[in-house]
Structure formats: structure tokens, C-alpha cells
């Protein structure tokens, strides 16, 4: 069963989620670099016909890539275990499920925004973001403990 947040609950959690998200983004960039380095080395091996194989280097590169991939997966899982939904790591999008007028919707935050100021229907995504207005404030609810 998903967790539903009030705007206040989501705002209180935001500094923790933002810090974890920034760390995950840093690990993602490291992973991209490690994957690129491994790919380049693999191409070099292929072009060399395997004649000059430094198997230790290959195994080290692959091990580093795999460790970073596991670390990133764990970091994203930790964010999601808080009840948040990481929608796009590169764009920095995180949703916080909530209930508005009896329907599940999402409070929407993008990395770099100082606070959560938008929401969208679950099937609309980022492009369907709407500003949080007084009607939303009066008619949304969460179920998570305060």
C-alpha cells in the first residue's frame, strides 16, 4: 500500500530526500564514467584481437562499474522506501503521492526548486504540473504519521 503525504509532511521530508537524491546523482555520474571506461577498454580489446589483454584491469573496471550500479540501486531504493517516487534521476524529478478530492495524485518536486509547489495527476507526469492553490491545500490529505 503506498504512503500518502500531506504537503507539510512532504516539505518536512524534502531536505533529506534532496540530500539523498544529490548523492544518488553523483553516484550515477560516477557509474556513467565507469561504464564508459569499461566500454572503451572492451572495444580496445576487441580491436586488438585480445592479443594484449590485461585481464586484471578489465576485471577491476567491471567490478567498479558493478559496485557503483549496486550502490545507486540501494540509494534509489532508500528514497523510495520513504514513500517517494523517483521519476527521473537526470531531470531530478521526485513525486510524493497524496490524495486530492478522493483521487490519488502526486506532489511534484524537481531538483533545484526550493520547495514543493506543484502537483499533477498520476497519468500526467511532469508536463501536467499545476501550481498548488488554496483549493488543493483545503482538499488534499495524506495517511502518513506526522
mmCIF file of the C-alpha atoms, coordinates in Angstrom:
data_MODEL
# 
_entry.id   MODEL 
# 
loop_
_atom_site.group_PDB 
_atom_site.id 
_atom_site.type_symbol 
_atom_site.label_atom_id 
_atom_site.label_alt_id 
_atom_site.label_comp_id 
_atom_site.label_asym_id 
_atom_site.label_entity_id 
_atom_site.label_seq_id 
_atom_site.pdbx_PDB_ins_code 
_atom_site.Cartn_x 
_atom_site.Cartn_y 
_atom_site.Cartn_z 
_atom_site.occupancy 
_atom_site.B_iso_or_equiv 
_atom_site.pdbx_formal_charge 
_atom_site.auth_seq_id 
_atom_site.auth_comp_id 
_atom_site.auth_asym_id 
_atom_site.auth_atom_id 
_atom_site.pdbx_PDB_model_num 
ATOM 1   C CA . UNK A 1 1   ? 0.000   0.000   0.000   1.00 0.00 ? 1   UNK A CA 1 
ATOM 2   C CA . UNK A 1 2   ? 1.521   3.352   -0.977  1.00 0.00 ? 2   UNK A CA 1 
ATOM 3   C CA . UNK A 1 3   ? 2.194   6.066   1.518   1.00 0.00 ? 3   UNK A CA 1 
ATOM 4   C CA . UNK A 1 4   ? 0.290   9.331   1.050   1.00 0.00 ? 4   UNK A CA 1 
ATOM 5   C CA . UNK A 1 5   ? 1.766   12.641  2.155   1.00 0.00 ? 5   UNK A CA 1 
ATOM 6   C CA . UNK A 1 6   ? 0.271   15.959  3.130   1.00 0.00 ? 6   UNK A CA 1 
ATOM 7   C CA . UNK A 1 7   ? 2.122   18.901  1.624   1.00 0.00 ? 7   UNK A CA 1 
ATOM 8   C CA . UNK A 1 8   ? 3.510   19.679  5.074   1.00 0.00 ? 8   UNK A CA 1 
ATOM 9   C CA . UNK A 1 9   ? 4.828   16.121  5.527   1.00 0.00 ? 9   UNK A CA 1 
ATOM 10  C CA . UNK A 1 10  ? 6.429   16.149  2.081   1.00 0.00 ? 10  UNK A CA 1 
ATOM 11  C CA . UNK A 1 11  ? 8.038   19.563  2.711   1.00 0.00 ? 11  UNK A CA 1 
ATOM 12  C CA . UNK A 1 12  ? 9.469   18.317  6.014   1.00 0.00 ? 12  UNK A CA 1 
ATOM 13  C CA . UNK A 1 13  ? 10.988  15.282  4.292   1.00 0.00 ? 13  UNK A CA 1 
ATOM 14  C CA . UNK A 1 14  ? 12.308  17.271  1.324   1.00 0.00 ? 14  UNK A CA 1 
ATOM 15  C CA . UNK A 1 15  ? 15.743  18.245  2.764   1.00 0.00 ? 15  UNK A CA 1 
ATOM 16  C CA . UNK A 1 16  ? 16.533  14.583  3.475   1.00 0.00 ? 16  UNK A CA 1 
ATOM 17  C CA . UNK A 1 17  ? 15.264  13.439  0.069   1.00 0.00 ? 17  UNK A CA 1 
ATOM 18  C CA . UNK A 1 18  ? 17.154  16.228  -1.693  1.00 0.00 ? 18  UNK A CA 1 
ATOM 19  C CA . UNK A 1 19  ? 20.437  15.291  0.015   1.00 0.00 ? 19  UNK A CA 1 
ATOM 20  C CA . UNK A 1 20  ? 19.958  11.604  -0.811  1.00 0.00 ? 20  UNK A CA 1 
ATOM 21  C CA . UNK A 1 21  ? 18.953  12.479  -4.367  1.00 0.00 ? 21  UNK A CA 1 
ATOM 22  C CA . UNK A 1 22  ? 22.074  14.612  -4.892  1.00 0.00 ? 22  UNK A CA 1 
ATOM 23  C CA . UNK A 1 23  ? 24.245  11.755  -3.606  1.00 0.00 ? 23  UNK A CA 1 
ATOM 24  C CA . UNK A 1 24  ? 22.500  9.318   -5.950  1.00 0.00 ? 24  UNK A CA 1 
ATOM 25  C CA . UNK A 1 25  ? 23.026  11.695  -8.869  1.00 0.00 ? 25  UNK A CA 1 
ATOM 26  C CA . UNK A 1 26  ? 26.736  11.892  -8.016  1.00 0.00 ? 26  UNK A CA 1 
ATOM 27  C CA . UNK A 1 27  ? 26.982  8.084   -7.944  1.00 0.00 ? 27  UNK A CA 1 
ATOM 28  C CA . UNK A 1 28  ? 25.068  7.937   -11.271 1.00 0.00 ? 28  UNK A CA 1 
ATOM 29  C CA . UNK A 1 29  ? 27.677  10.211  -12.859 1.00 0.00 ? 29  UNK A CA 1 
ATOM 30  C CA . UNK A 1 30  ? 30.461  8.024   -11.469 1.00 0.00 ? 30  UNK A CA 1 
ATOM 31  C CA . UNK A 1 31  ? 28.652  4.956   -12.816 1.00 0.00 ? 31  UNK A CA 1 
ATOM 32  C CA . UNK A 1 32  ? 28.325  6.544   -16.262 1.00 0.00 ? 32  UNK A CA 1 
ATOM 33  C CA . UNK A 1 33  ? 32.065  7.271   -16.249 1.00 0.00 ? 33  UNK A CA 1 
ATOM 34  C CA . UNK A 1 34  ? 32.943  3.751   -15.125 1.00 0.00 ? 34  UNK A CA 1 
ATOM 35  C CA . UNK A 1 35  ? 30.642  2.205   -17.743 1.00 0.00 ? 35  UNK A CA 1 
ATOM 36  C CA . UNK A 1 36  ? 32.169  4.397   -20.449 1.00 0.00 ? 36  UNK A CA 1 
ATOM 37  C CA . UNK A 1 37  ? 35.688  3.466   -19.379 1.00 0.00 ? 37  UNK A CA 1 
ATOM 38  C CA . UNK A 1 38  ? 34.801  -0.239  -19.378 1.00 0.00 ? 38  UNK A CA 1 
ATOM 39  C CA . UNK A 1 39  ? 33.181  0.059   -22.796 1.00 0.00 ? 39  UNK A CA 1 
ATOM 40  C CA . UNK A 1 40  ? 36.244  1.821   -24.182 1.00 0.00 ? 40  UNK A CA 1 
ATOM 41  C CA . UNK A 1 41  ? 38.557  -0.825  -22.788 1.00 0.00 ? 41  UNK A CA 1 
ATOM 42  C CA . UNK A 1 42  ? 36.339  -3.603  -24.168 1.00 0.00 ? 42  UNK A CA 1 
ATOM 43  C CA . UNK A 1 43  ? 36.473  -2.006  -27.634 1.00 0.00 ? 43  UNK A CA 1 
ATOM 44  C CA . UNK A 1 44  ? 40.247  -1.746  -27.345 1.00 0.00 ? 44  UNK A CA 1 
ATOM 45  C CA . UNK A 1 45  ? 40.428  -5.460  -26.511 1.00 0.00 ? 45  UNK A CA 1 
ATOM 46  C CA . UNK A 1 46  ? 38.198  -6.314  -29.446 1.00 0.00 ? 46  UNK A CA 1 
ATOM 47  C CA . UNK A 1 47  ? 40.264  -4.253  -31.890 1.00 0.00 ? 47  UNK A CA 1 
ATOM 48  C CA . UNK A 1 48  ? 43.495  -5.727  -30.539 1.00 0.00 ? 48  UNK A CA 1 
ATOM 49  C CA . UNK A 1 49  ? 42.087  -9.200  -31.046 1.00 0.00 ? 49  UNK A CA 1 
ATOM 50  C CA . UNK A 1 50  ? 42.673  -9.942  -27.408 1.00 0.00 ? 50  UNK A CA 1 
ATOM 51  C CA . UNK A 1 51  ? 46.430  -10.043 -28.016 1.00 0.00 ? 51  UNK A CA 1 
ATOM 52  C CA . UNK A 1 52  ? 47.277  -7.540  -25.311 1.00 0.00 ? 52  UNK A CA 1 
ATOM 53  C CA . UNK A 1 53  ? 44.771  -8.407  -22.643 1.00 0.00 ? 53  UNK A CA 1 
ATOM 54  C CA . UNK A 1 54  ? 45.264  -7.001  -19.177 1.00 0.00 ? 54  UNK A CA 1 
ATOM 55  C CA . UNK A 1 55  ? 42.621  -9.196  -17.602 1.00 0.00 ? 55  UNK A CA 1 
ATOM 56  C CA . UNK A 1 56  ? 43.220  -7.669  -14.176 1.00 0.00 ? 56  UNK A CA 1 
ATOM 57  C CA . UNK A 1 57  ? 42.432  -4.194  -15.487 1.00 0.00 ? 57  UNK A CA 1 
ATOM 58  C CA . UNK A 1 58  ? 39.289  -5.442  -17.214 1.00 0.00 ? 58  UNK A CA 1 
ATOM 59  C CA . UNK A 1 59  ? 38.080  -7.207  -14.065 1.00 0.00 ? 59  UNK A CA 1 
ATOM 60  C CA . UNK A 1 60  ? 38.846  -4.136  -11.959 1.00 0.00 ? 60  UNK A CA 1 
ATOM 61  C CA . UNK A 1 61  ? 36.888  -1.859  -14.310 1.00 0.00 ? 61  UNK A CA 1 
ATOM 62  C CA . UNK A 1 62  ? 33.949  -4.250  -14.397 1.00 0.00 ? 62  UNK A CA 1 
ATOM 63  C CA . UNK A 1 63  ? 33.988  -4.673  -10.629 1.00 0.00 ? 63  UNK A CA 1 
ATOM 64  C CA . UNK A 1 64  ? 33.973  -0.887  -10.116 1.00 0.00 ? 64  UNK A CA 1 
ATOM 65  C CA . UNK A 1 65  ? 31.066  -0.459  -12.523 1.00 0.00 ? 65  UNK A CA 1 
ATOM 66  C CA . UNK A 1 66  ? 29.080  -3.226  -10.852 1.00 0.00 ? 66  UNK A CA 1 
ATOM 67  C CA . UNK A 1 67  ? 29.739  -1.844  -7.353  1.00 0.00 ? 67  UNK A CA 1 
ATOM 68  C CA . UNK A 1 68  ? 28.568  1.627   -8.408  1.00 0.00 ? 68  UNK A CA 1 
ATOM 69  C CA . UNK A 1 69  ? 25.448  0.142   -10.018 1.00 0.00 ? 69  UNK A CA 1 
ATOM 70  C CA . UNK A 1 70  ? 24.613  -1.707  -6.788  1.00 0.00 ? 70  UNK A CA 1 
ATOM 71  C CA . UNK A 1 71  ? 25.244  1.432   -4.723  1.00 0.00 ? 71  UNK A CA 1 
ATOM 72  C CA . UNK A 1 72  ? 22.977  3.517   -6.959  1.00 0.00 ? 72  UNK A CA 1 
ATOM 73  C CA . UNK A 1 73  ? 20.221  0.918   -6.779  1.00 0.00 ? 73  UNK A CA 1 
ATOM 74  C CA . UNK A 1 74  ? 20.455  0.900   -2.970  1.00 0.00 ? 74  UNK A CA 1 
ATOM 75  C CA . UNK A 1 75  ? 20.339  4.704   -2.810  1.00 0.00 ? 75  UNK A CA 1 
ATOM 76  C CA . UNK A 1 76  ? 17.268  4.950   -5.030  1.00 0.00 ? 76  UNK A CA 1 
ATOM 77  C CA . UNK A 1 77  ? 15.595  2.158   -3.083  1.00 0.00 ? 77  UNK A CA 1 
ATOM 78  C CA . UNK A 1 78  ? 16.223  4.061   0.176   1.00 0.00 ? 78  UNK A CA 1 
ATOM 79  C CA . UNK A 1 79  ? 14.469  7.135   -1.242  1.00 0.00 ? 79  UNK A CA 1 
ATOM 80  C CA . UNK A 1 80  ? 11.553  5.043   -2.445  1.00 0.00 ? 80  UNK A CA 1 
ATOM 81  C CA . UNK A 1 81  ? 11.268  3.281   0.913   1.00 0.00 ? 81  UNK A CA 1 
ATOM 82  C CA . UNK A 1 82  ? 10.437  6.699   2.372   1.00 0.00 ? 82  UNK A CA 1 
ATOM 83  C CA . UNK A 1 83  ? 7.332   6.645   0.169   1.00 0.00 ? 83  UNK A CA 1 
ATOM 84  C CA . UNK A 1 84  ? 8.712   8.922   -2.560  1.00 0.00 ? 84  UNK A CA 1 
ATOM 85  C CA . UNK A 1 85  ? 8.807   8.042   -6.244  1.00 0.00 ? 85  UNK A CA 1 
ATOM 86  C CA . UNK A 1 86  ? 11.978  8.859   -8.177  1.00 0.00 ? 86  UNK A CA 1 
ATOM 87  C CA . UNK A 1 87  ? 10.626  9.651   -11.630 1.00 0.00 ? 87  UNK A CA 1 
ATOM 88  C CA . UNK A 1 88  ? 13.765  10.817  -13.446 1.00 0.00 ? 88  UNK A CA 1 
ATOM 89  C CA . UNK A 1 89  ? 17.227  10.894  -11.930 1.00 0.00 ? 89  UNK A CA 1 
ATOM 90  C CA . UNK A 1 90  ? 18.770  13.012  -14.697 1.00 0.00 ? 90  UNK A CA 1 
ATOM 91  C CA . UNK A 1 91  ? 15.994  15.638  -14.604 1.00 0.00 ? 91  UNK A CA 1 
ATOM 92  C CA . UNK A 1 92  ? 15.834  15.481  -10.832 1.00 0.00 ? 92  UNK A CA 1 
ATOM 93  C CA . UNK A 1 93  ? 12.138  14.581  -10.556 1.00 0.00 ? 93  UNK A CA 1 
ATOM 94  C CA . UNK A 1 94  ? 10.586  13.169  -7.397  1.00 0.00 ? 94  UNK A CA 1 
ATOM 95  C CA . UNK A 1 95  ? 6.882   12.644  -6.677  1.00 0.00 ? 95  UNK A CA 1 
ATOM 96  C CA . UNK A 1 96  ? 5.181   12.362  -3.294  1.00 0.00 ? 96  UNK A CA 1 
ATOM 97  C CA . UNK A 1 97  ? 1.821   10.553  -3.539  1.00 0.00 ? 97  UNK A CA 1 
ATOM 98  C CA . UNK A 1 98  ? -1.147  12.316  -1.946  1.00 0.00 ? 98  UNK A CA 1 
ATOM 99  C CA . UNK A 1 99  ? -4.940  12.221  -2.095  1.00 0.00 ? 99  UNK A CA 1 
ATOM 100 C CA . UNK A 1 100 ? -6.786  15.196  -3.622  1.00 0.00 ? 100 UNK A CA 1 
ATOM 101 C CA . UNK A 1 101 ? -10.573 15.204  -3.687  1.00 0.00 ? 101 UNK A CA 1 
ATOM 102 C CA . UNK A 1 102 ? -10.598 11.428  -3.172  1.00 0.00 ? 102 UNK A CA 1 
ATOM 103 C CA . UNK A 1 103 ? -8.190  10.680  -6.017  1.00 0.00 ? 103 UNK A CA 1 
ATOM 104 C CA . UNK A 1 104 ? -4.518  9.684   -5.896  1.00 0.00 ? 104 UNK A CA 1 
ATOM 105 C CA . UNK A 1 105 ? -2.313  12.444  -7.328  1.00 0.00 ? 105 UNK A CA 1 
ATOM 106 C CA . UNK A 1 106 ? 1.314   13.442  -6.831  1.00 0.00 ? 106 UNK A CA 1 
ATOM 107 C CA . UNK A 1 107 ? 3.032   16.357  -5.208  1.00 0.00 ? 107 UNK A CA 1 
ATOM 108 C CA . UNK A 1 108 ? 5.829   17.096  -7.663  1.00 0.00 ? 108 UNK A CA 1 
ATOM 109 C CA . UNK A 1 109 ? 9.330   18.414  -6.941  1.00 0.00 ? 109 UNK A CA 1 
ATOM 110 C CA . UNK A 1 110 ? 12.299  18.999  -9.209  1.00 0.00 ? 110 UNK A CA 1 
ATOM 111 C CA . UNK A 1 111 ? 15.885  19.217  -8.015  1.00 0.00 ? 111 UNK A CA 1 
ATOM 112 C CA . UNK A 1 112 ? 16.791  22.872  -7.566  1.00 0.00 ? 112 UNK A CA 1 
ATOM 113 C CA . UNK A 1 113 ? 13.313  24.014  -6.577  1.00 0.00 ? 113 UNK A CA 1 
ATOM 114 C CA . UNK A 1 114 ? 13.310  25.466  -3.036  1.00 0.00 ? 114 UNK A CA 1 
ATOM 115 C CA . UNK A 1 115 ? 10.039  23.766  -2.075  1.00 0.00 ? 115 UNK A CA 1 
ATOM 116 C CA . UNK A 1 116 ? 7.210   21.622  -3.376  1.00 0.00 ? 116 UNK A CA 1 
ATOM 117 C CA . UNK A 1 117 ? 4.900   23.997  -5.225  1.00 0.00 ? 117 UNK A CA 1 
ATOM 118 C CA . UNK A 1 118 ? 3.233   21.762  -7.850  1.00 0.00 ? 118 UNK A CA 1 
ATOM 119 C CA . UNK A 1 119 ? 1.097   18.671  -8.188  1.00 0.00 ? 119 UNK A CA 1 
ATOM 120 C CA . UNK A 1 120 ? -0.116  16.522  -11.088 1.00 0.00 ? 120 UNK A CA 1 
ATOM 121 C CA . UNK A 1 121 ? -2.454  13.642  -11.858 1.00 0.00 ? 121 UNK A CA 1 
ATOM 122 C CA . UNK A 1 122 ? -0.736  10.259  -11.763 1.00 0.00 ? 122 UNK A CA 1 
ATOM 123 C CA . UNK A 1 123 ? -1.125  9.807   -15.527 1.00 0.00 ? 123 UNK A CA 1 
ATOM 124 C CA . UNK A 1 124 ? 0.042   13.323  -16.454 1.00 0.00 ? 124 UNK A CA 1 
ATOM 125 C CA . UNK A 1 125 ? 3.566   13.433  -15.115 1.00 0.00 ? 125 UNK A CA 1 
ATOM 126 C CA . UNK A 1 126 ? 5.839   16.464  -15.062 1.00 0.00 ? 126 UNK A CA 1 
ATOM 127 C CA . UNK A 1 127 ? 4.267   18.134  -18.103 1.00 0.00 ? 127 UNK A CA 1 
ATOM 128 C CA . UNK A 1 128 ? 0.901   18.174  -16.358 1.00 0.00 ? 128 UNK A CA 1 
ATOM 129 C CA . UNK A 1 129 ? 2.161   20.058  -13.299 1.00 0.00 ? 129 UNK A CA 1 
ATOM 130 C CA . UNK A 1 130 ? -0.227  22.534  -11.761 1.00 0.00 ? 130 UNK A CA 1 
ATOM 131 C CA . UNK A 1 131 ? 0.555   25.095  -9.061  1.00 0.00 ? 131 UNK A CA 1 
ATOM 132 C CA . UNK A 1 132 ? -0.644  24.192  -5.584  1.00 0.00 ? 132 UNK A CA 1 
ATOM 133 C CA . UNK A 1 133 ? -3.525  26.548  -4.832  1.00 0.00 ? 133 UNK A CA 1 
ATOM 134 C CA . UNK A 1 134 ? -5.844  27.084  -1.888  1.00 0.00 ? 134 UNK A CA 1 
ATOM 135 C CA . UNK A 1 135 ? -8.357  24.515  -3.168  1.00 0.00 ? 135 UNK A CA 1 
ATOM 136 C CA . UNK A 1 136 ? -5.615  21.903  -3.286  1.00 0.00 ? 136 UNK A CA 1 
ATOM 137 C CA . UNK A 1 137 ? -4.455  22.831  0.220   1.00 0.00 ? 137 UNK A CA 1 
ATOM 138 C CA . UNK A 1 138 ? -8.017  22.554  1.540   1.00 0.00 ? 138 UNK A CA 1 
ATOM 139 C CA . UNK A 1 139 ? -8.853  19.241  -0.146  1.00 0.00 ? 139 UNK A CA 1 
ATOM 140 C CA . UNK A 1 140 ? -5.738  17.084  -0.104  1.00 0.00 ? 140 UNK A CA 1 
ATOM 141 C CA . UNK A 1 141 ? -4.747  14.631  2.578   1.00 0.00 ? 141 UNK A CA 1 
ATOM 142 C CA . UNK A 1 142 ? -2.108  12.098  3.492   1.00 0.00 ? 142 UNK A CA 1 
ATOM 143 C CA . UNK A 1 143 ? -2.107  8.995   5.618   1.00 0.00 ? 143 UNK A CA 1 
ATOM 144 C CA . UNK A 1 144 ? 1.457   9.008   6.886   1.00 0.00 ? 144 UNK A CA 1 
ATOM 145 C CA . UNK A 1 145 ? 2.110   9.731   10.544  1.00 0.00 ? 145 UNK A CA 1 
ATOM 146 C CA . UNK A 1 146 ? 3.018   13.383  11.048  1.00 0.00 ? 146 UNK A CA 1 
# 
